[in-house]
Amino acid sequence: MMRRLQLVSMIALFVVASSPLLAASGGSVSGVIRDSNGVPQMGAVVQLLRPDMSVLASAYTSSKGTYTFADILPGKYAIKAMGALFLPSLRENVRVRANTVVNLTLNTLYEVMQWLPAESRAANAPGDDWEWTLRSAANRPLLRWLEDGPLVVVSDRPGARPKLKARLMASGQEGTFGESGERFTASVEDTPSDSRELLARVDFAPDTDAGMESMLGFRQDLGFAGAVESMAAISIHPVVEGSGGEGLDEAAMRGSEKINLGDEFEIDAGAQQVMARFSQNSPNTILETLPFATIAWHGGNSTVSYRMATAPSVPNQDESRAGFYLPRVSMHDGQLALEHGFHQEIGWERRTDASGVSFLVFSDNTENPVIQASGRFGNNYGVLSDPMSGLMRAAGQSFSSAGVMAAVEHRVAGGNRIRVSYANGDALVMPASVHPTALSQVFSAAKPHHAQMYAISLSGKLDGTGTRWRASYRWQPADTVTSIAQYSVGAIEPYLNLHLRQSIGAHHDGLNVEALLDVNNMLAQGYRPYLVNGSMLVFAQDQRSIGAGVAFTF
């Protein structure tokens, strides 16, 4: 009797398990499908999946982005949403009961990429194949290839969405050492958690032998303790040559740590390892470690700081570009030479939301300062030359300098900002000459001289058009071929410069299109012409350069 009862029970369970789940009643699933900007998506396909990922039912979202599955047997399911121009989104392990609500977000590919390695998993955590599952830095599955083929965005809790911005840029530029011509740039700025940031960028010229730059940077916020940063950058310029060597390769690794000692003291210290060489027939290889450190005391709106650096700053260089971290090299006596030195400063700064003022005194020692000129010279003259841009670099006389720098910044009407700065110190000066001169004599004639610098910068955004702009002018004597206060942070480019960013289209899927225009030294000021070996060579602290393009931000 007991065996017969067990047999009847097993048959009953089998019939129930094999019957369509929608025939049962009791559970329901409903929700709203939105994009990453919170806009409801009409006409999106929503699927109810069994635990084995087979499709149980499908529905389309309404004009308000809503969907509903009714009369579902309570249990565990998965909800999958799909829409045009989006990756499918999947919510797993949904426990369906009466009136279960599951809202999903559809993302583009760039919004879900995760570049950081996963954290260590617990010993009892299940393994998975990297070829079909991509995990976030918090060890949460993000992208998965299902057995039936499609790539889906996986989320295991409400609100679990990666934060990422990607940018593609096509541009053309002229007058920049190692970067003239058409350029394509792709960059990714990622914030996979509240404490981590990642930046990846690659810059190259299509269908040519021109250079390529790439970088990868990572920052971990440690809360009240501070933060740690790591940056890696590579530059490959096959056309750059000098003293029989061809193809300049540069690399840099930069690591730093910021330490907060309470609310008042802050220490930021680290080092940068740099390398430069020719890929073919290299005369020498540069390997150097460049340390840096800043100690600051904060009291109210004021800050007093001490700063030490060994690499000169690049005026107005974007930290998201590889060139910000790469060594600045030239040639000296037929050998590659690295521009470096030793800088110390003591500064005071007071800043509010509307204004700021700063003052510092500094002492510098600069070795192998880069002197740049335009002209057509081969590599038999002991200089570093870029045939594409027509620019050349050589190392000038090492020198020491001491001086002061002051700046005042204020926010004016319309949210625009104005900044005025002043500095004095030594710079290399090249005297005028009307007679043919040997190249070696030109460089030996460059001597340090005390001079002054004045600069003004205005920036803001135009109402109505939304144009973001920045215009600046930096003056120092025309005979100076290196900048004054070379180690200053946030210095602008010499002479008259204009940078424009105009949005020309925004789409509901988060795509924004911008037109870009960058012009440095618009008036071609500060040029020092010399007749060298029958050719005209024009020296300048900063050559005129023009860049324009289109950027797509996702």
PDB file of N, CA and C in Angstrom, residues 389-424:
ATOM      1  N   SER A 389      56.577  66.763 -39.684  1.00  0.00           N
ATOM      2  CA  SER A 389      56.212  68.101 -39.235  1.00  0.00           C
ATOM      3  C   SER A 389      57.268  69.148 -39.581  1.00  0.00           C
ATOM      4  N   GLY A 390      58.472  68.708 -39.974  1.00  0.00           N
ATOM      5  CA  GLY A 390      59.539  69.649 -40.254  1.00  0.00           C
ATOM      6  C   GLY A 390      60.142  70.263 -39.010  1.00  0.00           C
ATOM      7  N   LEU A 391      59.937  69.633 -37.849  1.00  0.00           N
ATOM      8  CA  LEU A 391      60.459  70.153 -36.590  1.00  0.00           C
ATOM      9  C   LEU A 391      61.693  69.369 -36.153  1.00  0.00           C
ATOM     10  N   MET A 392      62.559  70.033 -35.416  1.00  0.00           N
ATOM     11  CA  MET A 392      63.751  69.394 -34.884  1.00  0.00           C
ATOM     12  C   MET A 392      63.938  69.844 -33.448  1.00  0.00           C
ATOM     13  N   ARG A 393      64.654  69.015 -32.675  1.00  0.00           N
ATOM     14  CA  ARG A 393      64.949  69.302 -31.279  1.00  0.00           C
ATOM     15  C   ARG A 393      66.418  69.028 -31.002  1.00  0.00           C
ATOM     16  N   ALA A 394      66.970  69.864 -30.138  1.00  0.00           N
ATOM     17  CA  ALA A 394      68.339  69.651 -29.666  1.00  0.00           C
ATOM     18  C   ALA A 394      68.420  70.164 -28.234  1.00  0.00           C
ATOM     19  N   ALA A 395      69.407  69.681 -27.496  1.00  0.00           N
ATOM     20  CA  ALA A 395      69.568  70.076 -26.099  1.00  0.00           C
ATOM     21  C   ALA A 395      70.417  71.330 -26.009  1.00  0.00           C
ATOM     22  N   GLY A 396      69.938  72.294 -25.213  1.00  0.00           N
ATOM     23  CA  GLY A 396      70.692  73.509 -24.981  1.00  0.00           C
ATOM     24  C   GLY A 396      71.567  73.393 -23.753  1.00  0.00           C
ATOM     25  N   GLN A 397      72.190  74.508 -23.395  1.00  0.00           N
ATOM     26  CA  GLN A 397      73.093  74.559 -22.253  1.00  0.00           C
ATOM     27  C   GLN A 397      72.304  74.404 -20.951  1.00  0.00           C
ATOM     28  N   SER A 398      72.799  73.561 -20.049  1.00  0.00           N
ATOM     29  CA  SER A 398      72.155  73.410 -18.740  1.00  0.00           C
ATOM     30  C   SER A 398      72.316  74.706 -17.952  1.00  0.00           C
ATOM     31  N   PHE A 399      71.314  75.021 -17.112  1.00  0.00           N
ATOM     32  CA  PHE A 399      71.369  76.273 -16.365  1.00  0.00           C
ATOM     33  C   PHE A 399      70.552  76.159 -15.086  1.00  0.00           C
ATOM     34  N   SER A 400      70.806  77.090 -14.174  1.00  0.00           N
ATOM     35  CA  SER A 400      70.060  77.180 -12.916  1.00  0.00           C
ATOM     36  C   SER A 400      69.247  78.461 -12.911  1.00  0.00           C
ATOM     37  N   SER A 401      68.183  78.462 -12.113  1.00  0.00           N
ATOM     38  CA  SER A 401      67.291  79.615 -12.091  1.00  0.00           C
ATOM     39  C   SER A 401      66.626  79.717 -10.727  1.00  0.00           C
ATOM     40  N   ALA A 402      66.257  80.936 -10.352  1.00  0.00           N
ATOM     41  CA  ALA A 402      65.482  81.182  -9.137  1.00  0.00           C
ATOM     42  C   ALA A 402      64.544  82.339  -9.429  1.00  0.00           C
ATOM     43  N   GLY A 403      63.363  82.304  -8.844  1.00  0.00           N
ATOM     44  CA  GLY A 403      62.412  83.362  -9.121  1.00  0.00           C
ATOM     45  C   GLY A 403      61.144  83.216  -8.315  1.00  0.00           C
ATOM     46  N   VAL A 404      60.132  83.968  -8.720  1.00  0.00           N
ATOM     47  CA  VAL A 404      58.828  83.949  -8.061  1.00  0.00           C
ATOM     48  C   VAL A 404      57.749  83.793  -9.110  1.00  0.00           C
ATOM     49  N   MET A 405      56.592  83.352  -8.660  1.00  0.00           N
ATOM     50  CA  MET A 405      55.419  83.241  -9.528  1.00  0.00           C
ATOM     51  C   MET A 405      54.181  83.561  -8.720  1.00  0.00           C
ATOM     52  N   ALA A 406      53.271  84.353  -9.305  1.00  0.00           N
ATOM     53  CA  ALA A 406      52.041  84.743  -8.636  1.00  0.00           C
ATOM     54  C   ALA A 406      50.889  84.656  -9.624  1.00  0.00           C
ATOM     55  N   ALA A 407      49.704  84.341  -9.123  1.00  0.00           N
ATOM     56  CA  ALA A 407      48.524  84.206  -9.990  1.00  0.00           C
ATOM     57  C   ALA A 407      47.279  84.627  -9.223  1.00  0.00           C
ATOM     58  N   VAL A 408      46.334  85.227  -9.954  1.00  0.00           N
ATOM     59  CA  VAL A 408      45.039  85.613  -9.409  1.00  0.00           C
ATOM     60  C   VAL A 408      43.962  85.086 -10.351  1.00  0.00           C
ATOM     61  N   GLU A 409      42.960  84.441  -9.785  1.00  0.00           N
ATOM     62  CA  GLU A 409      41.878  83.861 -10.581  1.00  0.00           C
ATOM     63  C   GLU A 409      40.545  84.320 -10.012  1.00  0.00           C
ATOM     64  N   HIS A 410      39.574  84.598 -10.910  1.00  0.00           N
ATOM     65  CA  HIS A 410      38.275  85.079 -10.449  1.00  0.00           C
ATOM     66  C   HIS A 410      37.188  84.607 -11.407  1.00  0.00           C
ATOM     67  N   ARG A 411      36.035  84.301 -10.821  1.00  0.00           N
ATOM     68  CA  ARG A 411      34.882  83.923 -11.627  1.00  0.00           C
ATOM     69  C   ARG A 411      34.067  85.172 -11.925  1.00  0.00           C
ATOM     70  N   VAL A 412      33.782  85.395 -13.223  1.00  0.00           N
ATOM     71  CA  VAL A 412      33.053  86.583 -13.647  1.00  0.00           C
ATOM     72  C   VAL A 412      31.644  86.191 -14.068  1.00  0.00           C
ATOM     73  N   ALA A 413      30.905  87.139 -14.634  1.00  0.00           N
ATOM     74  CA  ALA A 413      29.508  86.914 -15.015  1.00  0.00           C
ATOM     75  C   ALA A 413      29.397  85.774 -16.021  1.00  0.00           C
ATOM     76  N   GLY A 414      28.306  85.023 -15.889  1.00  0.00           N
ATOM     77  CA  GLY A 414      28.058  83.919 -16.804  1.00  0.00           C
ATOM     78  C   GLY A 414      28.831  82.659 -16.482  1.00  0.00           C
ATOM     79  N   GLY A 415      29.473  82.620 -15.321  1.00  0.00           N
ATOM     80  CA  GLY A 415      30.243  81.440 -14.952  1.00  0.00           C
ATOM     81  C   GLY A 415      31.594  81.353 -15.616  1.00  0.00           C
ATOM     82  N   ASN A 416      32.010  82.380 -16.371  1.00  0.00           N
ATOM     83  CA  ASN A 416      33.322  82.391 -16.998  1.00  0.00           C
ATOM     84  C   ASN A 416      34.399  82.700 -15.957  1.00  0.00           C
ATOM     85  N   ARG A 417      35.631  82.332 -16.288  1.00  0.00           N
ATOM     86  CA  ARG A 417      36.735  82.535 -15.353  1.00  0.00           C
ATOM     87  C   ARG A 417      37.879  83.271 -16.045  1.00  0.00           C
ATOM     88  N   ILE A 418      38.560  84.113 -15.270  1.00  0.00           N
ATOM     89  CA  ILE A 418      39.719  84.833 -15.764  1.00  0.00           C
ATOM     90  C   ILE A 418      40.877  84.580 -14.810  1.00  0.00           C
ATOM     91  N   ARG A 419      42.061  84.371 -15.375  1.00  0.00           N
ATOM     92  CA  ARG A 419      43.254  84.098 -14.578  1.00  0.00           C
ATOM     93  C   ARG A 419      44.401  84.946 -15.101  1.00  0.00           C
ATOM     94  N   VAL A 420      45.070  85.638 -14.223  1.00  0.00           N
ATOM     95  CA  VAL A 420      46.220  86.468 -14.569  1.00  0.00           C
ATOM     96  C   VAL A 420      47.410  85.974 -13.756  1.00  0.00           C
ATOM     97  N   SER A 421      48.560  85.785 -14.404  1.00  0.00           N
ATOM     98  CA  SER A 421      49.735  85.266 -13.696  1.00  0.00           C
ATOM     99  C   SER A 421      50.993  86.008 -14.120  1.00  0.00           C
ATOM    100  N   TYR A 422      51.993  85.941 -13.249  1.00  0.00           N
ATOM    101  CA  TYR A 422      53.281  86.603 -13.486  1.00  0.00           C
ATOM    102  C   TYR A 422      54.389  85.691 -12.942  1.00  0.00           C
ATOM    103  N   ALA A 423      55.519  85.698 -13.612  1.00  0.00           N
ATOM    104  CA  ALA A 423      56.673  84.937 -13.129  1.00  0.00           C
ATOM    105  C   ALA A 423      57.946  85.601 -13.604  1.00  0.00           C
ATOM    106  N   ASN A 424      59.009  85.412 -12.849  1.00  0.00           N
ATOM    107  CA  ASN A 424      60.339  85.805 -13.330  1.00  0.00           C
ATOM    108  C   ASN A 424      61.307  84.682 -13.024  1.00  0.00           C
TER     109      ASN A 424
END
